Amino acid sequence: VIQLRRSGRFWYDFVVGDNWTVAPGVVAAFAAPYLATHHGRNWFWLLPGSDRPCRRLPPSRQRER
Amino acid sequence: VRITVASLVPTAWPISRADMAPARGPVAKRNSATVRSTGLLRSPDLAAKVADVVFSSDPGVICSKCYTLRRGWNVKNEGLLLLAVILATAIERVEALTIVLAAGVTRGWRATLAGVGAAFVVLGLVVATFGPAISHLSLTPLRLVVGGLVLLFGIQWTRKEILRTSGYKATHDEDAIYDSTRVSATEAPRGTSFDRYSFTIAFKGVFLEGLGVVFIVLTFGASQHQLAISAVFASLTVVAVAAVAVLIHRPLSRVPENSLKFIVGILLTSFGMSWSVKGAGVAWPGGESAIPVLIALMAGTSALFARALRRQHGRTLAPQVSS
C-alpha cells in the first residue's frame, strides 16, 4: 500500500506538478476550442489566451516542496 | 499541393463515395483551401492525415507500414524541437550528474556506476517499448493527448522559472545540492561488499531525472515522426555532459540552468499548444509557421509576468526554499 501511494504520488507530481489548479485550467482550455470546432468555429486564439492565467497564479497559492 | 494530395490519397486508403460528401466544417481565411479539403473527408482521422501533408510545404511521403504520412524535414520547427530536446536533456543530466558525483566521490565508483548503468538500461527499455507503440497511434488523438501533456509540463516549468526569476522561489544551486548529497552519503551506513546506498542513490538520480527527458523525446519524436533523431540527439547530449564531467570532475554549477529551463519551458508550452489545438481539430493560421509566433508570444508574456512578480516580491515576501 505504501509503495502504491508513493508511486501514485510520484506520477501525480510528474504530470500535475506542485500546483493542481494548472491541470484543470489546461483541460478547460482544450475543451473550449474543441467544442467550438465541432460547432464550425476556428477559435485557435482561445488556448494561447487562456494559458496566461495558468502561469500568472498569485504566489500566495504556490505550494513549495 | 491539394491536387497532389488528392492524387496520392486513393493509393494509400480506400475512400468510399460517402467520404467525398459536400464540403463541411470550418473555413479559415488564410487556409480556406486546406480546411475545405479536409472537410471533404468524413473520417476525421483521414482528414487529419491529409491535412498534415497539406499544411506542410514539403512533399509528403507515405509510410506503407503504418499508413501515416511522414512529412519532409521542416528545418525551422524541427530545429526548435531538437533544441528543446538537447536543452532539456542537458539540464536533467547536469542535475543527475551532481548526485552521481557526490555519491561516487564520497563512497566509491563501483556501485555508483552500476546504478547509473542500470538506470540507463531501464530508460532505454522505456524508450524501446513505448517509442514504436506511440509511433503507430493515430496522429489526431496522439497530438491531442501528447500536446496536452507537453503543454502541462511546459507551463509547470515556465511557471517555476517565473517564480525563480522574480525571487519567490530560490534558484537551483548545484553546489549546494552536491554538498548536501555528500553529507548524506558520508553519514549513511556502509555495507560489506556491494554498496547498496550508492547504487540506489545513483539509480534514482539518473532514472528520475531521465524520465523527464524520455517523456520529451518520446512525445516530441512521436508527434513529429522524428523519434530516432530525437533519441540520437538526447543520447549525444548525455555523452557530452558526461565527458565534460569526467574532464572537470566537479558539479557543472556554471551551467545557466535556470535560464535554460526558462527556454525549454517556453518551447514545451508552444509546441504543446500547437499540437493540442491541432489535435482538437482547430487550424492555426499559417499552419506550421504559427509555432515561432507562439514561442515569441510565450516568451514575451513570461518576461512580463516575471517582471510584474519581481516588483510585487520587492514589496512583500522573502525568498522560499527551492525544491
GROMACS .gro file of C-alpha atoms in nm:
model
  388
    1VAL     CA    1   0.000   0.000   0.000
    2ILE     CA    2   0.286   0.236   0.087
    3GLN     CA    3   0.458   0.157  -0.245
    4LEU     CA    4   0.134   0.221  -0.433
    5ARG     CA    5   0.087   0.552  -0.253
    6ARG     CA    6   0.445   0.654  -0.328
    7SER     CA    7   0.403   0.554  -0.692
    8GLY     CA    8   0.076   0.748  -0.716
    9ARG     CA    9   0.238   1.049  -0.553
   10PHE     CA   10   0.530   1.033  -0.797
   11TRP     CA   11   0.308   1.021  -1.107
   12TYR     CA   12   0.085   1.294  -0.968
   13ASP     CA   13   0.391   1.517  -0.917
   14PHE     CA   14   0.527   1.421  -1.259
   15VAL     CA   15   0.209   1.503  -1.452
   16VAL     CA   16   0.018   1.755  -1.240
   17GLY     CA   17   0.312   1.917  -1.059
   18ASP     CA   18   0.309   2.128  -0.747
   19ASN     CA   19   0.006   2.337  -0.834
   20TRP     CA   20  -0.305   2.133  -0.917
   21THR     CA   21  -0.501   2.432  -1.048
   22VAL     CA   22  -0.292   2.435  -1.369
   23ALA     CA   23  -0.412   2.089  -1.485
   24PRO     CA   24  -0.789   2.164  -1.483
   25GLY     CA   25  -0.707   2.500  -1.640
   26VAL     CA   26  -0.534   2.326  -1.929
   27VAL     CA   27  -0.818   2.074  -1.969
   28ALA     CA   28  -1.073   2.356  -1.975
   29ALA     CA   29  -0.860   2.544  -2.226
   30PHE     CA   30  -0.870   2.239  -2.458
   31ALA     CA   31  -1.237   2.175  -2.418
   32ALA     CA   32  -1.342   2.522  -2.536
   33PRO     CA   33  -1.168   2.523  -2.879
   34TYR     CA   34  -1.257   2.155  -2.927
   35LEU     CA   35  -1.627   2.226  -2.875
   36ALA     CA   36  -1.604   2.543  -3.085
   37THR     CA   37  -1.451   2.346  -3.374
   38HIS     CA   38  -1.735   2.099  -3.366
   39HIS     CA   39  -1.973   2.392  -3.398
   40GLY     CA   40  -1.794   2.530  -3.703
   41ARG     CA   41  -1.576   2.793  -3.530
   42ASN     CA   42  -1.198   2.807  -3.566
   43TRP     CA   43  -1.112   2.954  -3.225
   44PHE     CA   44  -0.738   2.895  -3.238
   45TRP     CA   45  -0.670   3.201  -3.019
   46LEU     CA   46  -0.854   3.057  -2.721
   47LEU     CA   47  -0.571   2.835  -2.590
   48PRO     CA   48  -0.290   3.095  -2.606
   49GLY     CA   49  -0.529   3.338  -2.437
   50SER     CA   50  -0.624   3.103  -2.155
   51ASP     CA   51  -0.265   2.990  -2.095
   52ARG     CA   52  -0.176   3.325  -1.938
   53PRO     CA   53  -0.384   3.293  -1.620
   54CYS     CA   54  -0.235   2.943  -1.574
   55ARG     CA   55   0.115   3.088  -1.549
   56ARG     CA   56   0.024   3.406  -1.367
   57LEU     CA   57  -0.105   3.249  -1.046
   58PRO     CA   58  -0.078   3.451  -0.726
   59PRO     CA   59   0.239   3.346  -0.539
   60SER     CA   60   0.042   3.304  -0.216
   61ARG     CA   61  -0.117   2.995  -0.375
   62GLN     CA   62   0.212   2.826  -0.467
   63ARG     CA   63   0.281   2.510  -0.271
   64GLU     CA   64   0.657   2.471  -0.247
   65ARG     CA   65   0.840   2.143  -0.190
   66VAL     CA   66  -0.039   2.076  -5.321
   67ARG     CA   67  -0.404   1.986  -5.284
   68ILE     CA   68  -0.414   1.824  -5.626
   69THR     CA   69  -0.102   1.622  -5.543
   70VAL     CA   70  -0.250   1.501  -5.217
   71ALA     CA   71  -0.580   1.415  -5.377
   72SER     CA   72  -0.398   1.202  -5.630
   73LEU     CA   73  -0.198   1.027  -5.357
   74VAL     CA   74  -0.479   0.953  -5.114
   75PRO     CA   75  -0.665   0.682  -5.311
   76THR     CA   76  -0.345   0.484  -5.342
   77ALA     CA   77  -0.298   0.482  -4.965
   78TRP     CA   78  -0.651   0.448  -4.826
   79PRO     CA   79  -0.970   0.319  -4.983
   80ILE     CA   80  -1.214   0.610  -4.982
   81SER     CA   81  -1.580   0.540  -5.032
   82ARG     CA   82  -1.820   0.776  -5.210
   83ALA     CA   83  -1.963   0.863  -4.868
   84ASP     CA   84  -1.628   1.005  -4.769
   85MET     CA   85  -1.646   1.253  -5.054
   86ALA     CA   86  -1.954   1.429  -4.918
   87PRO     CA   87  -2.007   1.801  -4.990
   88ALA     CA   88  -1.761   2.033  -4.814
   89ARG     CA   89  -1.839   2.099  -4.450
   90GLY     CA   90  -1.652   2.225  -4.149
   91PRO     CA   91  -1.477   2.550  -4.060
   92VAL     CA   92  -1.321   2.769  -4.324
   93ALA     CA   93  -1.022   2.974  -4.221
   94LYS     CA   94  -0.939   3.291  -4.412
   95ARG     CA   95  -0.579   3.212  -4.495
   96ASN     CA   96  -0.612   2.835  -4.526
   97SER     CA   97  -0.951   2.810  -4.687
   98ALA     CA   98  -0.845   2.556  -4.946
   99THR     CA   99  -0.676   2.341  -4.684
  100VAL     CA  100  -0.962   2.342  -4.440
  101ARG     CA  101  -1.219   2.283  -4.709
  102SER     CA  102  -1.024   1.991  -4.843
  103THR     CA  103  -1.005   1.831  -4.500
  104GLY     CA  104  -1.377   1.894  -4.461
  105LEU     CA  105  -1.439   1.685  -4.772
  106LEU     CA  106  -1.346   1.371  -4.583
  107ARG     CA  107  -1.595   1.229  -4.341
  108SER     CA  108  -1.337   1.041  -4.136
  109PRO     CA  109  -1.161   1.287  -3.900
  110ASP     CA  110  -0.859   1.057  -3.888
  111LEU     CA  111  -0.826   1.056  -4.265
  112ALA     CA  112  -0.882   1.430  -4.278
  113ALA     CA  113  -0.602   1.482  -4.026
  114LYS     CA  114  -0.366   1.270  -4.232
  115VAL     CA  115  -0.444   1.464  -4.548
  116ALA     CA  116  -0.427   1.795  -4.363
  117ASP     CA  117  -0.085   1.702  -4.232
  118VAL     CA  118   0.050   1.699  -4.585
  119VAL     CA  119  -0.149   1.999  -4.699
  120PHE     CA  120  -0.016   2.205  -4.408
  121SER     CA  121   0.341   2.105  -4.484
  122SER     CA  122   0.536   2.285  -4.751
  123ASP     CA  123   0.746   1.976  -4.812
  124PRO     CA  124   0.631   1.683  -5.024
  125GLY     CA  125   0.460   1.411  -4.818
  126VAL     CA  126   0.585   1.055  -4.818
  127ILE     CA  127   0.351   0.768  -4.744
  128CYS     CA  128   0.472   0.511  -4.492
  129SER     CA  129   0.321   0.186  -4.618
  130LYS     CA  130   0.362   0.008  -4.283
  131CYS     CA  131   0.160   0.237  -4.062
  132TYR     CA  132  -0.029   0.434  -4.329
  133THR     CA  133   0.088   0.755  -4.176
  134LEU     CA  134   0.202   1.045  -4.384
  135ARG     CA  135   0.555   1.138  -4.294
  136ARG     CA  136   0.645   1.496  -4.359
  137GLY     CA  137   0.972   1.614  -4.502
  138TRP     CA  138   1.233   1.787  -4.286
  139ASN     CA  139   1.098   2.125  -4.181
  140VAL     CA  140   1.427   2.286  -4.079
  141LYS     CA  141   1.280   2.574  -3.877
  142ASN     CA  142   1.040   2.387  -3.649
  143GLU     CA  143   1.230   2.059  -3.631
  144GLY     CA  144   1.539   2.258  -3.536
  145LEU     CA  145   1.350   2.423  -3.249
  146LEU     CA  146   1.222   2.083  -3.145
  147LEU     CA  147   1.571   1.937  -3.134
  148LEU     CA  148   1.688   2.243  -2.942
  149ALA     CA  149   1.422   2.171  -2.679
  150VAL     CA  150   1.530   1.804  -2.661
  151ILE     CA  151   1.900   1.896  -2.630
  152LEU     CA  152   1.847   2.167  -2.367
  153ALA     CA  153   1.606   1.955  -2.160
  154THR     CA  154   1.848   1.661  -2.172
  155ALA     CA  155   2.142   1.882  -2.073
  156ILE     CA  156   1.953   2.030  -1.776
  157GLU     CA  157   1.832   1.695  -1.644
  158ARG     CA  158   2.175   1.534  -1.695
  159VAL     CA  159   2.350   1.816  -1.509
  160GLU     CA  160   2.114   1.760  -1.214
  161ALA     CA  161   2.168   1.383  -1.222
  162LEU     CA  162   2.543   1.429  -1.257
  163THR     CA  163   2.562   1.626  -0.930
  164ILE     CA  164   2.404   1.335  -0.739
  165VAL     CA  165   2.624   1.075  -0.912
  166LEU     CA  166   2.942   1.274  -0.849
  167ALA     CA  167   2.856   1.324  -0.483
  168ALA     CA  168   2.787   0.952  -0.434
  169GLY     CA  169   3.092   0.840  -0.634
  170VAL     CA  170   3.344   1.074  -0.474
  171THR     CA  171   3.219   1.002  -0.121
  172ARG     CA  172   3.153   0.627  -0.132
  173GLY     CA  173   3.338   0.486  -0.434
  174TRP     CA  174   3.260   0.444  -0.802
  175ARG     CA  175   3.185   0.072  -0.845
  176ALA     CA  176   2.831   0.064  -0.707
  177THR     CA  177   2.760   0.420  -0.822
  178LEU     CA  178   2.844   0.343  -1.184
  179ALA     CA  179   2.645   0.019  -1.161
  180GLY     CA  180   2.345   0.229  -1.053
  181VAL     CA  181   2.399   0.470  -1.344
  182GLY     CA  182   2.422   0.181  -1.590
  183ALA     CA  183   2.108   0.015  -1.453
  184ALA     CA  184   1.915   0.341  -1.480
  185PHE     CA  185   2.022   0.390  -1.843
  186VAL     CA  186   1.919   0.032  -1.926
  187VAL     CA  187   1.572   0.089  -1.775
  188LEU     CA  188   1.534   0.426  -1.953
  189GLY     CA  189   1.643   0.263  -2.281
  190LEU     CA  190   1.384  -0.010  -2.231
  191VAL     CA  191   1.113   0.253  -2.171
  192VAL     CA  192   1.203   0.427  -2.499
  193ALA     CA  193   1.229   0.096  -2.690
  194THR     CA  194   0.891  -0.020  -2.555
  195PHE     CA  195   0.682   0.294  -2.577
  196GLY     CA  196   0.852   0.461  -2.877
  197PRO     CA  197   0.731   0.224  -3.151
  198ALA     CA  198   0.393   0.184  -2.979
  199ILE     CA  199   0.332   0.560  -2.971
  200SER     CA  200   0.451   0.599  -3.331
  201HIS     CA  201   0.175   0.366  -3.451
  202LEU     CA  202  -0.107   0.558  -3.283
  203SER     CA  203  -0.333   0.773  -3.494
  204LEU     CA  204  -0.197   1.128  -3.528
  205THR     CA  205  -0.508   1.321  -3.417
  206PRO     CA  206  -0.565   1.168  -3.070
  207LEU     CA  207  -0.188   1.142  -3.025
  208ARG     CA  208  -0.146   1.515  -3.081
  209LEU     CA  209  -0.436   1.595  -2.850
  210VAL     CA  210  -0.311   1.381  -2.560
  211VAL     CA  211   0.061   1.433  -2.611
  212GLY     CA  212   0.014   1.803  -2.681
  213GLY     CA  213  -0.188   1.836  -2.362
  214LEU     CA  214   0.079   1.665  -2.153
  215VAL     CA  215   0.361   1.864  -2.313
  216LEU     CA  216   0.165   2.183  -2.254
  217LEU     CA  217   0.108   2.092  -1.889
  218PHE     CA  218   0.477   2.009  -1.848
  219GLY     CA  219   0.581   2.331  -2.021
  220ILE     CA  220   0.350   2.552  -1.815
  221GLN     CA  221   0.484   2.399  -1.492
  222TRP     CA  222   0.845   2.459  -1.600
  223THR     CA  223   0.774   2.814  -1.715
  224ARG     CA  224   0.577   2.896  -1.400
  225LYS     CA  225   0.857   2.772  -1.174
  226GLU     CA  226   1.115   2.972  -1.365
  227ILE     CA  227   0.896   3.284  -1.349
  228LEU     CA  228   0.882   3.236  -0.971
  229ARG     CA  229   1.260   3.181  -0.955
  230THR     CA  230   1.333   3.486  -1.170
  231SER     CA  231   1.101   3.701  -0.960
  232GLY     CA  232   1.253   3.580  -0.631
  233TYR     CA  233   0.954   3.385  -0.498
  234LYS     CA  234   1.146   3.058  -0.534
  235ALA     CA  235   1.516   3.001  -0.471
  236THR     CA  236   1.726   2.929  -0.780
  237HIS     CA  237   1.866   2.580  -0.839
  238ASP     CA  238   2.216   2.563  -0.687
  239GLU     CA  239   2.418   2.258  -0.797
  240ASP     CA  240   2.698   2.330  -0.547
  241ALA     CA  241   2.453   2.331  -0.253
  242ILE     CA  242   2.288   2.008  -0.376
  243TYR     CA  243   2.633   1.848  -0.419
  244ASP     CA  244   2.734   1.941  -0.064
  245SER     CA  245   2.411   1.819   0.096
  246THR     CA  246   2.425   1.490  -0.102
  247ARG     CA  247   2.787   1.437   0.008
  248VAL     CA  248   2.691   1.492   0.374
  249SER     CA  249   2.405   1.239   0.345
  250ALA     CA  250   2.632   0.991   0.165
  251THR     CA  251   2.901   1.020   0.434
  252GLU     CA  252   2.654   0.963   0.717
  253ALA     CA  253   2.479   0.661   0.558
  254PRO     CA  254   2.593   0.316   0.686
  255ARG     CA  255   2.828   0.115   0.461
  256GLY     CA  256   2.766  -0.246   0.353
  257THR     CA  257   3.020  -0.524   0.338
  258SER     CA  258   3.079  -0.595  -0.031
  259PHE     CA  259   2.842  -0.408  -0.260
  260ASP     CA  260   2.741  -0.054  -0.158
  261ARG     CA  261   2.363  -0.057  -0.199
  262TYR     CA  262   2.331   0.304  -0.089
  263SER     CA  263   2.549   0.435  -0.375
  264PHE     CA  264   2.373   0.209  -0.625
  265THR     CA  265   2.028   0.323  -0.514
  266ILE     CA  266   2.108   0.693  -0.497
  267ALA     CA  267   2.277   0.689  -0.841
  268PHE     CA  268   1.995   0.482  -0.994
  269LYS     CA  269   1.723   0.708  -0.853
  270GLY     CA  270   1.905   1.025  -0.955
  271VAL     CA  271   1.967   0.916  -1.314
  272PHE     CA  272   1.631   0.742  -1.360
  273LEU     CA  273   1.407   1.012  -1.213
  274GLU     CA  274   1.586   1.297  -1.388
  275GLY     CA  275   1.599   1.090  -1.708
  276LEU     CA  276   1.228   1.014  -1.706
  277GLY     CA  277   1.154   1.376  -1.796
  278VAL     CA  278   1.394   1.352  -2.090
  279VAL     CA  279   1.240   1.023  -2.204
  280PHE     CA  280   0.896   1.183  -2.191
  281ILE     CA  281   1.012   1.478  -2.402
  282VAL     CA  282   1.199   1.256  -2.651
  283LEU     CA  283   0.903   1.021  -2.690
  284THR     CA  284   0.638   1.288  -2.725
  285PHE     CA  285   0.837   1.521  -2.949
  286GLY     CA  286   0.966   1.234  -3.158
  287ALA     CA  287   0.627   1.068  -3.198
  288SER     CA  288   0.434   1.386  -3.273
  289GLN     CA  289   0.674   1.493  -3.547
  290HIS     CA  290   0.770   1.138  -3.655
  291GLN     CA  291   1.132   1.209  -3.565
  292LEU     CA  292   1.172   0.964  -3.276
  293ALA     CA  293   1.508   0.823  -3.388
  294ILE     CA  294   1.659   1.168  -3.438
  295SER     CA  295   1.528   1.291  -3.101
  296ALA     CA  296   1.672   0.984  -2.926
  297VAL     CA  297   2.009   1.019  -3.102
  298PHE     CA  298   2.042   1.388  -3.011
  299ALA     CA  299   1.939   1.320  -2.649
  300SER     CA  300   2.198   1.040  -2.627
  301LEU     CA  301   2.470   1.263  -2.775
  302THR     CA  302   2.387   1.531  -2.518
  303VAL     CA  303   2.415   1.276  -2.236
  304VAL     CA  304   2.758   1.170  -2.366
  305ALA     CA  305   2.870   1.534  -2.399
  306VAL     CA  306   2.762   1.623  -2.043
  307ALA     CA  307   2.930   1.307  -1.907
  308ALA     CA  308   3.251   1.388  -2.097
  309VAL     CA  309   3.261   1.741  -1.953
  310ALA     CA  310   3.201   1.600  -1.604
  311VAL     CA  311   3.487   1.350  -1.642
  312LEU     CA  312   3.717   1.631  -1.755
  313ILE     CA  313   3.643   1.879  -1.478
  314HIS     CA  314   3.544   1.625  -1.210
  315ARG     CA  315   3.308   1.858  -1.023
  316PRO     CA  316   2.940   1.965  -1.050
  317LEU     CA  317   2.856   2.175  -1.354
  318SER     CA  318   2.740   2.468  -1.144
  319ARG     CA  319   2.834   2.724  -1.411
  320VAL     CA  320   2.570   2.595  -1.650
  321PRO     CA  321   2.293   2.861  -1.653
  322GLU     CA  322   2.033   2.603  -1.555
  323ASN     CA  323   1.755   2.842  -1.464
  324SER     CA  324   1.777   3.034  -1.792
  325LEU     CA  325   1.788   2.710  -1.990
  326LYS     CA  326   1.483   2.582  -1.804
  327PHE     CA  327   1.301   2.902  -1.894
  328ILE     CA  328   1.379   2.846  -2.264
  329VAL     CA  329   1.277   2.479  -2.252
  330GLY     CA  330   0.955   2.565  -2.068
  331ILE     CA  331   0.862   2.818  -2.336
  332LEU     CA  332   0.942   2.572  -2.617
  333LEU     CA  333   0.742   2.294  -2.449
  334THR     CA  334   0.445   2.524  -2.391
  335SER     CA  335   0.446   2.648  -2.752
  336PHE     CA  336   0.479   2.303  -2.912
  337GLY     CA  337   0.224   2.157  -2.671
  338MET     CA  338  -0.019   2.434  -2.756
  339SER     CA  339   0.030   2.391  -3.128
  340TRP     CA  340  -0.016   2.013  -3.126
  341SER     CA  341  -0.306   2.000  -2.884
  342VAL     CA  342  -0.505   2.264  -3.072
  343LYS     CA  343  -0.437   2.078  -3.399
  344GLY     CA  344  -0.544   1.757  -3.229
  345ALA     CA  345  -0.867   1.927  -3.123
  346GLY     CA  346  -0.935   1.991  -3.492
  347VAL     CA  347  -0.856   2.364  -3.494
  348ALA     CA  348  -0.647   2.506  -3.780
  349TRP     CA  349  -0.369   2.752  -3.693
  350PRO     CA  350  -0.343   3.049  -3.927
  351GLY     CA  351  -0.027   2.993  -4.127
  352GLY     CA  352  -0.006   2.625  -4.031
  353GLU     CA  353   0.340   2.531  -3.903
  354SER     CA  354   0.452   2.896  -3.917
  355ALA     CA  355   0.236   2.961  -3.609
  356ILE     CA  356   0.491   2.788  -3.382
  357PRO     CA  357   0.758   3.064  -3.389
  358VAL     CA  358   0.481   3.320  -3.329
  359LEU     CA  359   0.361   3.117  -3.028
  360ILE     CA  360   0.718   3.098  -2.895
  361ALA     CA  361   0.755   3.475  -2.922
  362LEU     CA  362   0.417   3.525  -2.753
  363MET     CA  363   0.502   3.289  -2.466
  364ALA     CA  364   0.847   3.442  -2.417
  365GLY     CA  365   0.705   3.793  -2.415
  366THR     CA  366   0.422   3.724  -2.170
  367SER     CA  367   0.652   3.518  -1.943
  368ALA     CA  368   0.901   3.806  -1.926
  369LEU     CA  369   0.619   4.046  -1.841
  370PHE     CA  370   0.486   3.815  -1.566
  371ALA     CA  371   0.836   3.774  -1.421
  372ARG     CA  372   0.885   4.148  -1.418
  373ALA     CA  373   0.549   4.215  -1.253
  374LEU     CA  374   0.608   3.946  -0.988
  375ARG     CA  375   0.960   4.073  -0.919
  376ARG     CA  376   0.818   4.417  -0.843
  377GLN     CA  377   0.549   4.262  -0.623
  378HIS     CA  378   0.808   4.049  -0.444
  379GLY     CA  379   1.021   4.350  -0.373
  380ARG     CA  380   0.732   4.492  -0.174
  381THR     CA  381   0.614   4.180   0.013
  382LEU     CA  382   0.760   3.831   0.060
  383ALA     CA  383   1.101   3.681   0.137
  384PRO     CA  384   1.252   3.406  -0.086
  385GLN     CA  385   1.148   3.047  -0.016
  386VAL     CA  386   1.340   2.720  -0.021
  387SER     CA  387   1.385   2.551  -0.360
  388SER     CA  388   1.250   2.203  -0.428
   0.00000   0.00000   0.00000
